[in-house]
Amino acid sequence: MAIAKAERLMNLALCLLGTRRPLSKRELRDSIEAYVEAFGPGKGGSGSEDSFNRMFERDKDDLRELGLVIETVENLDGEVGYLARRDSNRLPPITLDAEEAAALGLAAKVWQQARLAGAASGALQKLRAAGLPEDVDPYEAHGALEPRIPVHEAAFEPLMLACRDRRPVVFEYRKANAARPETRQVEPWALECWRGHWYLAGWDRDRGAERVFRLSRITGKVRSRGARFTAPVPDVVTVRETVAGWAGEIADRSARIRLRSGAGYPLRAKATSVRELGDGWDELEIPYGHGLDAWLVEFGPDVVVLEPAELRADVVDRLRAVAEG
């Protein structure tokens, strides 16, 4: 069966590549011996027609996953035809160095987890056919450590496609300090992985400003909208810098906190000064940037904010929101 399917796919590919005009399903059915043997000529009964349609759609999807670019063309009579133009399926000679091949391999590993494995495999096969040297293995780890970028969020693929196609999206988003999600209308710009988490940068239509969203906080399905973008897309989208700023890693001030002895080691690692207070408490001075309040809340009763007053108020508000559930 595997050999028969491979032969059928090869004949279909050759037929689509060899034609100068789009071929209809009926013409392909009558031209490929495997289809004729399985279902008879194109004027068979409705049962055989349905079975052929299902097999043809599967075969077409398999060829596309292997990297063949198949065009769908509708003629003046409304009949749909198919062809694979040679110029669309031919790549110039490809030369990659070790670093470029490693980047391709890393990208392919990301897609393997994101339901894009077929497209990634097909792309690498086309690179091989275009002249990628056999001694360069994109899947090979270069170096002692093998980088991994996990993609577990269901929102990744629809958002990646929306970024590519420049399509606005709508999704439910739950902020870190919110009890329930809220609807966000976003014009997506770019996706980027930072410290093991995927983030989306884009234009928030409701707020009229650039925003960054963590994919793990998107709930439900990502829905596409047919309207066009209303805001210009920047030439460079600095996702990491924006996330770092929101995470409090870009700081221009200092904060004083009390920290229980033997607790909060991540805070101690960032502290610019530490002073023992006695009674099981220390006083720390730490960099203060946007998002520090959300981080301090994670340490619960082990942290007390001394100053500034606005940071103390933000932490208290977050704790109350958590307590109210």
PDB file of C-alpha atoms in Angstrom:
ATOM      1  CA  MET A   1       0.000   0.000   0.000  1.00  0.00           C
ATOM      2  CA  ALA A   2       2.855   2.407   0.830  1.00  0.00           C
ATOM      3  CA  ILE A   3       4.466   1.779  -2.562  1.00  0.00           C
ATOM      4  CA  ALA A   4       1.118   2.258  -4.327  1.00  0.00           C
ATOM      5  CA  LYS A   5       0.518   5.559  -2.574  1.00  0.00           C
ATOM      6  CA  ALA A   6       4.041   6.804  -3.291  1.00  0.00           C
ATOM      7  CA  GLU A   7       3.606   5.932  -6.973  1.00  0.00           C
ATOM      8  CA  ARG A   8       0.207   7.653  -7.065  1.00  0.00           C
ATOM      9  CA  LEU A   9       1.625  10.817  -5.470  1.00  0.00           C
ATOM     10  CA  MET A  10       4.573  10.827  -7.863  1.00  0.00           C
ATOM     11  CA  ASN A  11       2.283  10.488 -10.897  1.00  0.00           C
ATOM     12  CA  LEU A  12       0.030  13.267  -9.607  1.00  0.00           C
ATOM     13  CA  ALA A  13       3.045  15.530  -9.035  1.00  0.00           C
ATOM     14  CA  LEU A  14       4.421  14.832 -12.512  1.00  0.00           C
ATOM     15  CA  CYS A  15       1.029  15.487 -14.041  1.00  0.00           C
ATOM     16  CA  LEU A  16       0.654  18.837 -12.246  1.00  0.00           C
ATOM     17  CA  LEU A  17       4.224  19.873 -13.086  1.00  0.00           C
ATOM     18  CA  GLY A  18       3.977  18.824 -16.730  1.00  0.00           C
ATOM     19  CA  THR A  19       0.756  20.611 -17.664  1.00  0.00           C
ATOM     20  CA  ARG A  20       0.700  24.081 -19.235  1.00  0.00           C
ATOM     21  CA  ARG A  21      -2.883  24.770 -18.161  1.00  0.00           C
ATOM     22  CA  PRO A  22      -4.885  23.970 -15.032  1.00  0.00           C
ATOM     23  CA  LEU A  23      -6.317  20.437 -14.998  1.00  0.00           C
ATOM     24  CA  SER A  24      -9.696  19.698 -13.459  1.00  0.00           C
ATOM     25  CA  LYS A  25     -10.331  16.862 -11.023  1.00  0.00           C
ATOM     26  CA  ARG A  26     -12.054  14.929 -13.809  1.00  0.00           C
ATOM     27  CA  GLU A  27      -9.045  15.286 -16.107  1.00  0.00           C
ATOM     28  CA  LEU A  28      -6.650  14.216 -13.358  1.00  0.00           C
ATOM     29  CA  ARG A  29      -8.857  11.260 -12.496  1.00  0.00           C
ATOM     30  CA  ASP A  30      -8.829  10.059 -16.102  1.00  0.00           C
ATOM     31  CA  SER A  31      -5.089  10.712 -16.560  1.00  0.00           C
ATOM     32  CA  ILE A  32      -3.649   8.885 -13.531  1.00  0.00           C
ATOM     33  CA  GLU A  33      -3.810   5.118 -13.730  1.00  0.00           C
ATOM     34  CA  ALA A  34      -4.144   4.617  -9.967  1.00  0.00           C
ATOM     35  CA  TYR A  35      -7.327   6.721  -9.902  1.00  0.00           C
ATOM     36  CA  VAL A  36      -8.787   4.918 -12.924  1.00  0.00           C
ATOM     37  CA  GLU A  37      -8.094   1.502 -11.382  1.00  0.00           C
ATOM     38  CA  ALA A  38      -9.604   2.493  -8.037  1.00  0.00           C
ATOM     39  CA  PHE A  39     -12.658   4.461  -9.162  1.00  0.00           C
ATOM     40  CA  GLY A  40     -13.129   3.980 -12.903  1.00  0.00           C
ATOM     41  CA  PRO A  41     -13.514   6.807 -15.435  1.00  0.00           C
ATOM     42  CA  GLY A  42     -14.690  10.267 -14.449  1.00  0.00           C
ATOM     43  CA  LYS A  43     -18.363   9.520 -15.143  1.00  0.00           C
ATOM     44  CA  GLY A  44     -18.676   6.949 -12.365  1.00  0.00           C
ATOM     45  CA  GLY A  45     -21.438   6.891  -9.740  1.00  0.00           C
ATOM     46  CA  SER A  46     -21.814   9.353  -6.885  1.00  0.00           C
ATOM     47  CA  GLY A  47     -20.269   6.898  -4.436  1.00  0.00           C
ATOM     48  CA  SER A  48     -17.055   6.537  -6.418  1.00  0.00           C
ATOM     49  CA  GLU A  49     -17.003  10.304  -7.038  1.00  0.00           C
ATOM     50  CA  ASP A  50     -17.100  11.035  -3.293  1.00  0.00           C
ATOM     51  CA  SER A  51     -14.367   8.473  -2.601  1.00  0.00           C
ATOM     52  CA  PHE A  52     -12.183   9.915  -5.343  1.00  0.00           C
ATOM     53  CA  ASN A  53     -12.661  13.454  -4.035  1.00  0.00           C
ATOM     54  CA  ARG A  54     -11.551  12.417  -0.563  1.00  0.00           C
ATOM     55  CA  MET A  55      -8.470  10.602  -1.883  1.00  0.00           C
ATOM     56  CA  PHE A  56      -7.572  13.477  -4.205  1.00  0.00           C
ATOM     57  CA  GLU A  57      -7.791  16.039  -1.385  1.00  0.00           C
ATOM     58  CA  ARG A  58      -5.566  13.856   0.820  1.00  0.00           C
ATOM     59  CA  ASP A  59      -3.048  13.385  -2.012  1.00  0.00           C
ATOM     60  CA  LYS A  60      -3.011  17.116  -2.723  1.00  0.00           C
ATOM     61  CA  ASP A  61      -2.409  17.910   0.964  1.00  0.00           C
ATOM     62  CA  ASP A  62       0.384  15.314   1.125  1.00  0.00           C
ATOM     63  CA  LEU A  63       2.146  16.864  -1.875  1.00  0.00           C
ATOM     64  CA  ARG A  64       1.872  20.322  -0.352  1.00  0.00           C
ATOM     65  CA  GLU A  65       3.361  19.054   2.899  1.00  0.00           C
ATOM     66  CA  LEU A  66       6.244  17.653   0.868  1.00  0.00           C
ATOM     67  CA  GLY A  67       6.874  21.144  -0.463  1.00  0.00           C
ATOM     68  CA  LEU A  68       5.097  21.150  -3.835  1.00  0.00           C
ATOM     69  CA  VAL A  69       3.385  24.484  -4.555  1.00  0.00           C
ATOM     70  CA  ILE A  70      -0.009  23.609  -6.091  1.00  0.00           C
ATOM     71  CA  GLU A  71      -2.133  26.447  -7.467  1.00  0.00           C
ATOM     72  CA  THR A  72      -5.928  26.384  -7.626  1.00  0.00           C
ATOM     73  CA  VAL A  73      -7.305  28.268 -10.638  1.00  0.00           C
ATOM     74  CA  GLU A  74     -10.933  28.918 -11.587  1.00  0.00           C
ATOM     75  CA  ASN A  75     -11.699  29.349 -15.307  1.00  0.00           C
ATOM     76  CA  LEU A  76     -14.400  31.478 -16.938  1.00  0.00           C
ATOM     77  CA  ASP A  77     -16.934  28.649 -16.676  1.00  0.00           C
ATOM     78  CA  GLY A  78     -16.413  28.374 -12.927  1.00  0.00           C
ATOM     79  CA  GLU A  79     -14.585  25.041 -13.168  1.00  0.00           C
ATOM     80  CA  VAL A  80     -11.661  24.641 -10.758  1.00  0.00           C
ATOM     81  CA  GLY A  81      -8.325  23.404 -12.056  1.00  0.00           C
ATOM     82  CA  TYR A  82      -4.930  22.590 -10.558  1.00  0.00           C
ATOM     83  CA  LEU A  83      -1.332  22.960 -11.668  1.00  0.00           C
ATOM     84  CA  ALA A  84       2.173  23.236 -10.208  1.00  0.00           C
ATOM     85  CA  ARG A  85       4.187  25.877 -12.030  1.00  0.00           C
ATOM     86  CA  ARG A  86       7.831  24.984 -12.454  1.00  0.00           C
ATOM     87  CA  ASP A  87       9.050  28.473 -11.613  1.00  0.00           C
ATOM     88  CA  SER A  88       7.154  28.314  -8.301  1.00  0.00           C
ATOM     89  CA  ASN A  89       8.735  24.961  -7.451  1.00  0.00           C
ATOM     90  CA  ARG A  90      12.311  25.772  -8.362  1.00  0.00           C
ATOM     91  CA  LEU A  91      14.847  27.331  -6.009  1.00  0.00           C
ATOM     92  CA  PRO A  92      18.219  28.817  -6.958  1.00  0.00           C
ATOM     93  CA  PRO A  93      21.377  27.147  -5.581  1.00  0.00           C
ATOM     94  CA  ILE A  94      21.416  27.513  -1.788  1.00  0.00           C
ATOM     95  CA  THR A  95      24.575  28.070   0.254  1.00  0.00           C
ATOM     96  CA  LEU A  96      24.304  28.029   4.034  1.00  0.00           C
ATOM     97  CA  ASP A  97      27.022  28.244   6.638  1.00  0.00           C
ATOM     98  CA  ALA A  98      26.906  26.275   9.884  1.00  0.00           C
ATOM     99  CA  GLU A  99      25.214  29.089  11.855  1.00  0.00           C
ATOM    100  CA  GLU A 100      22.485  29.587   9.232  1.00  0.00           C
ATOM    101  CA  ALA A 101      21.826  25.852   9.065  1.00  0.00           C
ATOM    102  CA  ALA A 102      21.599  25.712  12.861  1.00  0.00           C
ATOM    103  CA  ALA A 103      19.029  28.530  12.821  1.00  0.00           C
ATOM    104  CA  LEU A 104      16.954  26.624  10.261  1.00  0.00           C
ATOM    105  CA  GLY A 105      17.158  23.476  12.349  1.00  0.00           C
ATOM    106  CA  LEU A 106      16.030  25.335  15.469  1.00  0.00           C
ATOM    107  CA  ALA A 107      13.080  26.851  13.579  1.00  0.00           C
ATOM    108  CA  ALA A 108      12.128  23.411  12.263  1.00  0.00           C
ATOM    109  CA  LYS A 109      12.139  22.027  15.808  1.00  0.00           C
ATOM    110  CA  VAL A 110       9.760  24.784  16.865  1.00  0.00           C
ATOM    111  CA  TRP A 111       7.359  23.893  14.070  1.00  0.00           C
ATOM    112  CA  GLN A 112       7.535  20.197  14.981  1.00  0.00           C
ATOM    113  CA  GLN A 113       5.665  21.083  18.175  1.00  0.00           C
ATOM    114  CA  ALA A 114       3.252  23.504  16.516  1.00  0.00           C
ATOM    115  CA  ARG A 115       1.341  21.360  13.987  1.00  0.00           C
ATOM    116  CA  LEU A 116       3.547  22.739  11.204  1.00  0.00           C
ATOM    117  CA  ALA A 117       5.807  19.711  10.991  1.00  0.00           C
ATOM    118  CA  GLY A 118       4.802  18.929   7.407  1.00  0.00           C
ATOM    119  CA  ALA A 119       5.531  22.419   6.146  1.00  0.00           C
ATOM    120  CA  ALA A 120       8.887  22.512   7.955  1.00  0.00           C
ATOM    121  CA  SER A 121       9.919  19.115   6.581  1.00  0.00           C
ATOM    122  CA  GLY A 122       8.869  20.130   3.081  1.00  0.00           C
ATOM    123  CA  ALA A 123      10.865  23.357   3.284  1.00  0.00           C
ATOM    124  CA  LEU A 124      14.012  21.512   4.354  1.00  0.00           C
ATOM    125  CA  GLN A 125      13.540  18.968   1.571  1.00  0.00           C
ATOM    126  CA  LYS A 126      13.294  21.787  -0.987  1.00  0.00           C
ATOM    127  CA  LEU A 127      16.507  23.260   0.418  1.00  0.00           C
ATOM    128  CA  ARG A 128      18.191  19.898  -0.070  1.00  0.00           C
ATOM    129  CA  ALA A 129      16.921  19.758  -3.648  1.00  0.00           C
ATOM    130  CA  ALA A 130      18.205  23.291  -4.258  1.00  0.00           C
ATOM    131  CA  GLY A 131      21.746  22.362  -3.320  1.00  0.00           C
ATOM    132  CA  LEU A 132      22.066  22.429   0.478  1.00  0.00           C
ATOM    133  CA  PRO A 133      25.293  20.465   1.079  1.00  0.00           C
ATOM    134  CA  GLU A 134      24.822  16.979   2.449  1.00  0.00           C
ATOM    135  CA  ASP A 135      27.410  17.585   5.162  1.00  0.00           C
ATOM    136  CA  VAL A 136      25.307  20.456   6.575  1.00  0.00           C
ATOM    137  CA  ASP A 137      22.552  19.004   8.759  1.00  0.00           C
ATOM    138  CA  PRO A 138      19.986  21.607   9.869  1.00  0.00           C
ATOM    139  CA  TYR A 139      18.755  19.248  12.583  1.00  0.00           C
ATOM    140  CA  GLU A 140      22.211  18.709  14.042  1.00  0.00           C
ATOM    141  CA  ALA A 141      22.948  20.468  17.320  1.00  0.00           C
ATOM    142  CA  HIS A 142      25.893  22.841  16.962  1.00  0.00           C
ATOM    143  CA  GLY A 143      27.632  23.123  20.300  1.00  0.00           C
ATOM    144  CA  ALA A 144      27.580  21.380  23.633  1.00  0.00           C
ATOM    145  CA  LEU A 145      24.100  22.665  24.519  1.00  0.00           C
ATOM    146  CA  GLU A 146      21.076  22.092  22.323  1.00  0.00           C
ATOM    147  CA  PRO A 147      18.625  25.000  22.466  1.00  0.00           C
ATOM    148  CA  ARG A 148      14.928  24.190  22.723  1.00  0.00           C
ATOM    149  CA  ILE A 149      11.999  26.544  22.272  1.00  0.00           C
ATOM    150  CA  PRO A 150       8.767  24.894  23.463  1.00  0.00           C
ATOM    151  CA  VAL A 151       5.497  25.706  21.730  1.00  0.00           C
ATOM    152  CA  HIS A 152       2.596  24.416  23.808  1.00  0.00           C
ATOM    153  CA  GLU A 153       0.095  27.280  23.503  1.00  0.00           C
ATOM    154  CA  ALA A 154      -2.841  26.635  21.173  1.00  0.00           C
ATOM    155  CA  ALA A 155      -2.802  30.327  20.226  1.00  0.00           C
ATOM    156  CA  PHE A 156       0.654  30.099  18.628  1.00  0.00           C
ATOM    157  CA  GLU A 157      -0.286  28.832  15.170  1.00  0.00           C
ATOM    158  CA  PRO A 158      -3.316  31.100  14.497  1.00  0.00           C
ATOM    159  CA  LEU A 159      -1.356  34.127  15.735  1.00  0.00           C
ATOM    160  CA  MET A 160       1.676  33.219  13.635  1.00  0.00           C
ATOM    161  CA  LEU A 161      -0.532  32.965  10.545  1.00  0.00           C
ATOM    162  CA  ALA A 162      -2.293  36.232  11.434  1.00  0.00           C
ATOM    163  CA  CYS A 163       1.094  37.997  11.727  1.00  0.00           C
ATOM    164  CA  ARG A 164       2.105  36.624   8.341  1.00  0.00           C
ATOM    165  CA  ASP A 165      -1.156  37.541   6.612  1.00  0.00           C
ATOM    166  CA  ARG A 166      -1.604  40.895   8.410  1.00  0.00           C
ATOM    167  CA  ARG A 167      -5.052  39.949   9.757  1.00  0.00           C
ATOM    168  CA  PRO A 168      -6.530  41.489  12.936  1.00  0.00           C
ATOM    169  CA  VAL A 169      -7.523  39.021  15.653  1.00  0.00           C
ATOM    170  CA  VAL A 170      -9.804  38.878  18.688  1.00  0.00           C
ATOM    171  CA  PHE A 171      -9.119  36.782  21.791  1.00  0.00           C
ATOM    172  CA  GLU A 172      -9.865  36.582  25.503  1.00  0.00           C
ATOM    173  CA  TYR A 173      -6.893  37.650  27.625  1.00  0.00           C
ATOM    174  CA  ARG A 174      -6.425  37.298  31.391  1.00  0.00           C
ATOM    175  CA  LYS A 175      -3.947  39.697  32.950  1.00  0.00           C
ATOM    176  CA  ALA A 176      -1.791  38.512  35.835  1.00  0.00           C
ATOM    177  CA  ASN A 177      -3.794  40.427  38.431  1.00  0.00           C
ATOM    178  CA  ALA A 178      -7.259  39.905  36.917  1.00  0.00           C
ATOM    179  CA  ALA A 179      -9.852  37.462  38.176  1.00  0.00           C
ATOM    180  CA  ARG A 180     -11.409  36.913  34.740  1.00  0.00           C
ATOM    181  CA  PRO A 181     -10.327  37.430  31.097  1.00  0.00           C
ATOM    182  CA  GLU A 182     -11.370  40.337  28.910  1.00  0.00           C
ATOM    183  CA  THR A 183     -11.747  40.674  25.143  1.00  0.00           C
ATOM    184  CA  ARG A 184      -8.835  42.194  23.236  1.00  0.00           C
ATOM    185  CA  GLN A 185      -8.888  43.318  19.599  1.00  0.00           C
ATOM    186  CA  VAL A 186      -5.334  43.266  18.280  1.00  0.00           C
ATOM    187  CA  GLU A 187      -3.487  43.900  15.036  1.00  0.00           C
ATOM    188  CA  PRO A 188      -0.651  41.343  15.408  1.00  0.00           C
ATOM    189  CA  TRP A 189       2.882  42.348  14.426  1.00  0.00           C
ATOM    190  CA  ALA A 190       5.345  39.699  15.631  1.00  0.00           C
ATOM    191  CA  LEU A 191       5.838  36.670  17.883  1.00  0.00           C
ATOM    192  CA  GLU A 192       8.969  36.157  19.925  1.00  0.00           C
ATOM    193  CA  CYS A 193      10.152  33.742  22.589  1.00  0.00           C
ATOM    194  CA  TRP A 194      11.728  35.251  25.703  1.00  0.00           C
ATOM    195  CA  ARG A 195      12.939  33.156  28.650  1.00  0.00           C
ATOM    196  CA  GLY A 196      10.810  30.167  27.750  1.00  0.00           C
ATOM    197  CA  HIS A 197       7.566  32.077  27.083  1.00  0.00           C
ATOM    198  CA  TRP A 198       6.018  33.236  23.803  1.00  0.00           C
ATOM    199  CA  TYR A 199       4.825  36.824  23.458  1.00  0.00           C
ATOM    200  CA  LEU A 200       2.780  38.639  20.821  1.00  0.00           C
ATOM    201  CA  ALA A 201       3.445  42.286  20.015  1.00  0.00           C
ATOM    202  CA  GLY A 202       0.767  44.296  18.253  1.00  0.00           C
ATOM    203  CA  TRP A 203      -1.596  47.234  18.207  1.00  0.00           C
ATOM    204  CA  ASP A 204      -4.411  47.078  20.773  1.00  0.00           C
ATOM    205  CA  ARG A 205      -7.372  48.702  19.031  1.00  0.00           C
ATOM    206  CA  ASP A 206      -9.397  49.307  22.190  1.00  0.00           C
ATOM    207  CA  ARG A 207      -6.526  51.056  23.956  1.00  0.00           C
ATOM    208  CA  GLY A 208      -5.094  52.704  20.871  1.00  0.00           C
ATOM    209  CA  ALA A 209      -1.538  51.735  21.774  1.00  0.00           C
ATOM    210  CA  GLU A 210       1.171  49.127  21.284  1.00  0.00           C
ATOM    211  CA  ARG A 211       0.836  46.167  23.628  1.00  0.00           C
ATOM    212  CA  VAL A 212       2.610  42.873  24.328  1.00  0.00           C
ATOM    213  CA  PHE A 213       0.618  39.762  25.260  1.00  0.00           C
ATOM    214  CA  ARG A 214       1.877  36.550  26.825  1.00  0.00           C
ATOM    215  CA  LEU A 215       0.396  33.610  24.906  1.00  0.00           C
ATOM    216  CA  SER A 216      -0.101  31.468  28.000  1.00  0.00           C
ATOM    217  CA  ARG A 217      -2.630  34.043  29.252  1.00  0.00           C
ATOM    218  CA  ILE A 218      -4.800  33.824  26.124  1.00  0.00           C
ATOM    219  CA  THR A 219      -7.921  31.777  26.838  1.00  0.00           C
ATOM    220  CA  GLY A 220     -10.220  30.189  24.283  1.00  0.00           C
ATOM    221  CA  LYS A 221      -9.822  30.430  20.515  1.00  0.00           C
ATOM    222  CA  VAL A 222      -8.108  33.160  18.537  1.00  0.00           C
ATOM    223  CA  ARG A 223     -10.624  34.531  16.044  1.00  0.00           C
ATOM    224  CA  SER A 224      -9.597  36.306  12.847  1.00  0.00           C
ATOM    225  CA  ARG A 225     -11.196  39.453  11.489  1.00  0.00           C
ATOM    226  CA  GLY A 226     -11.425  40.374   7.822  1.00  0.00           C
ATOM    227  CA  ALA A 227     -10.745  44.089   8.302  1.00  0.00           C
ATOM    228  CA  ARG A 228      -7.387  45.639   7.474  1.00  0.00           C
ATOM    229  CA  PHE A 229      -4.806  47.062   9.859  1.00  0.00           C
ATOM    230  CA  THR A 230      -5.563  50.584  11.057  1.00  0.00           C
ATOM    231  CA  ALA A 231      -2.120  51.328  12.550  1.00  0.00           C
ATOM    232  CA  PRO A 232       1.239  51.274  10.728  1.00  0.00           C
ATOM    233  CA  VAL A 233       3.464  48.283  11.409  1.00  0.00           C
ATOM    234  CA  PRO A 234       6.878  49.386  12.734  1.00  0.00           C
ATOM    235  CA  ASP A 235       9.977  48.353  10.813  1.00  0.00           C
ATOM    236  CA  VAL A 236      11.459  46.854  13.995  1.00  0.00           C
ATOM    237  CA  VAL A 237       9.309  45.310  16.719  1.00  0.00           C
ATOM    238  CA  THR A 238      11.294  45.152  19.978  1.00  0.00           C
ATOM    239  CA  VAL A 239       9.361  42.414  21.736  1.00  0.00           C
ATOM    240  CA  ARG A 240      12.113  41.429  24.152  1.00  0.00           C
ATOM    241  CA  GLU A 241      12.904  44.978  25.197  1.00  0.00           C
ATOM    242  CA  THR A 242       9.224  45.700  25.751  1.00  0.00           C
ATOM    243  CA  VAL A 243       8.695  42.545  27.804  1.00  0.00           C
ATOM    244  CA  ALA A 244      11.837  43.247  29.817  1.00  0.00           C
ATOM    245  CA  GLY A 245      10.481  46.707  30.592  1.00  0.00           C
ATOM    246  CA  TRP A 246       7.118  45.333  31.667  1.00  0.00           C
ATOM    247  CA  ALA A 247       8.868  42.705  33.776  1.00  0.00           C
ATOM    248  CA  GLY A 248      10.755  45.370  35.682  1.00  0.00           C
ATOM    249  CA  GLU A 249      14.147  44.496  34.220  1.00  0.00           C
ATOM    250  CA  ILE A 250      14.594  47.984  32.780  1.00  0.00           C
ATOM    251  CA  ALA A 251      14.682  50.091  35.945  1.00  0.00           C
ATOM    252  CA  ASP A 252      15.522  53.725  36.553  1.00  0.00           C
ATOM    253  CA  ARG A 253      14.628  53.880  40.258  1.00  0.00           C
ATOM    254  CA  SER A 254      15.152  51.944  43.458  1.00  0.00           C
ATOM    255  CA  ALA A 255      12.760  50.439  45.979  1.00  0.00           C
ATOM    256  CA  ARG A 256      13.258  49.473  49.630  1.00  0.00           C
ATOM    257  CA  ILE A 257      11.639  46.288  50.892  1.00  0.00           C
ATOM    258  CA  ARG A 258      11.685  44.124  53.995  1.00  0.00           C
ATOM    259  CA  LEU A 259      12.360  40.484  53.207  1.00  0.00           C
ATOM    260  CA  ARG A 260      12.077  37.550  55.567  1.00  0.00           C
ATOM    261  CA  SER A 261      15.454  35.942  56.315  1.00  0.00           C
ATOM    262  CA  GLY A 262      16.103  32.809  54.247  1.00  0.00           C
ATOM    263  CA  ALA A 263      13.436  33.706  51.647  1.00  0.00           C
ATOM    264  CA  GLY A 264      13.263  35.493  48.318  1.00  0.00           C
ATOM    265  CA  TYR A 265      16.571  34.440  46.814  1.00  0.00           C
ATOM    266  CA  PRO A 266      15.714  35.859  43.350  1.00  0.00           C
ATOM    267  CA  LEU A 267      15.151  39.243  45.014  1.00  0.00           C
ATOM    268  CA  ARG A 268      18.431  38.962  46.902  1.00  0.00           C
ATOM    269  CA  ALA A 269      20.267  38.252  43.649  1.00  0.00           C
ATOM    270  CA  LYS A 270      19.012  41.573  42.224  1.00  0.00           C
ATOM    271  CA  ALA A 271      19.551  43.624  45.386  1.00  0.00           C
ATOM    272  CA  THR A 272      22.050  46.473  45.292  1.00  0.00           C
ATOM    273  CA  SER A 273      22.314  46.452  49.109  1.00  0.00           C
ATOM    274  CA  VAL A 274      21.209  44.160  51.949  1.00  0.00           C
ATOM    275  CA  ARG A 275      21.004  45.095  55.646  1.00  0.00           C
ATOM    276  CA  GLU A 276      20.054  42.799  58.521  1.00  0.00           C
ATOM    277  CA  LEU A 277      17.210  44.153  60.651  1.00  0.00           C
ATOM    278  CA  GLY A 278      16.972  41.351  63.190  1.00  0.00           C
ATOM    279  CA  ASP A 279      13.882  39.420  64.259  1.00  0.00           C
ATOM    280  CA  GLY A 280      14.124  37.337  61.068  1.00  0.00           C
ATOM    281  CA  TRP A 281      13.976  40.246  58.594  1.00  0.00           C
ATOM    282  CA  ASP A 282      16.377  41.962  56.180  1.00  0.00           C
ATOM    283  CA  GLU A 283      16.120  45.261  54.363  1.00  0.00           C
ATOM    284  CA  LEU A 284      16.931  45.266  50.641  1.00  0.00           C
ATOM    285  CA  GLU A 285      17.318  47.950  48.027  1.00  0.00           C
ATOM    286  CA  ILE A 286      16.333  46.614  44.586  1.00  0.00           C
ATOM    287  CA  PRO A 287      15.918  48.121  41.078  1.00  0.00           C
ATOM    288  CA  TYR A 288      12.387  49.391  40.493  1.00  0.00           C
ATOM    289  CA  GLY A 289      10.817  49.160  37.065  1.00  0.00           C
ATOM    290  CA  HIS A 290       7.399  48.556  35.579  1.00  0.00           C
ATOM    291  CA  GLY A 291       5.958  45.208  36.702  1.00  0.00           C
ATOM    292  CA  LEU A 292       7.898  44.937  39.950  1.00  0.00           C
ATOM    293  CA  ASP A 293       4.632  44.954  41.931  1.00  0.00           C
ATOM    294  CA  ALA A 294       3.457  41.771  40.161  1.00  0.00           C
ATOM    295  CA  TRP A 295       6.750  40.066  40.964  1.00  0.00           C
ATOM    296  CA  LEU A 296       6.718  41.046  44.641  1.00  0.00           C
ATOM    297  CA  VAL A 297       3.195  39.667  45.053  1.00  0.00           C
ATOM    298  CA  GLU A 298       4.513  36.197  44.201  1.00  0.00           C
ATOM    299  CA  PHE A 299       6.505  36.174  47.477  1.00  0.00           C
ATOM    300  CA  GLY A 300       3.375  36.701  49.571  1.00  0.00           C
ATOM    301  CA  PRO A 301       3.902  37.413  53.287  1.00  0.00           C
ATOM    302  CA  ASP A 302       7.693  37.183  52.989  1.00  0.00           C
ATOM    303  CA  VAL A 303       7.889  40.695  51.460  1.00  0.00           C
ATOM    304  CA  VAL A 304       6.830  44.093  52.810  1.00  0.00           C
ATOM    305  CA  VAL A 305       7.308  47.194  50.640  1.00  0.00           C
ATOM    306  CA  LEU A 306       8.736  50.163  52.521  1.00  0.00           C
ATOM    307  CA  GLU A 307       9.019  52.699  49.700  1.00  0.00           C
ATOM    308  CA  PRO A 308       8.102  54.187  47.334  1.00  0.00           C
ATOM    309  CA  ALA A 309       4.480  54.617  48.389  1.00  0.00           C
ATOM    310  CA  GLU A 310       3.102  54.006  44.889  1.00  0.00           C
ATOM    311  CA  LEU A 311       4.780  50.594  44.725  1.00  0.00           C
ATOM    312  CA  ARG A 312       3.397  49.696  48.146  1.00  0.00           C
ATOM    313  CA  ALA A 313      -0.107  50.723  47.001  1.00  0.00           C
ATOM    314  CA  ASP A 314       0.187  48.663  43.795  1.00  0.00           C
ATOM    315  CA  VAL A 315       1.246  45.562  45.733  1.00  0.00           C
ATOM    316  CA  VAL A 316      -1.643  45.991  48.196  1.00  0.00           C
ATOM    317  CA  ASP A 317      -4.122  46.347  45.307  1.00  0.00           C
ATOM    318  CA  ARG A 318      -2.854  43.159  43.701  1.00  0.00           C
ATOM    319  CA  LEU A 319      -3.053  41.228  46.969  1.00  0.00           C
ATOM    320  CA  ARG A 320      -6.627  42.389  47.480  1.00  0.00           C
ATOM    321  CA  ALA A 321      -7.555  41.324  43.942  1.00  0.00           C
ATOM    322  CA  VAL A 322      -6.107  37.866  44.610  1.00  0.00           C
ATOM    323  CA  ALA A 323      -7.922  37.611  47.969  1.00  0.00           C
ATOM    324  CA  GLU A 324     -11.246  38.564  46.366  1.00  0.00           C
ATOM    325  CA  GLY A 325     -10.666  35.867  43.826  1.00  0.00           C
TER     326      GLY A 325
END
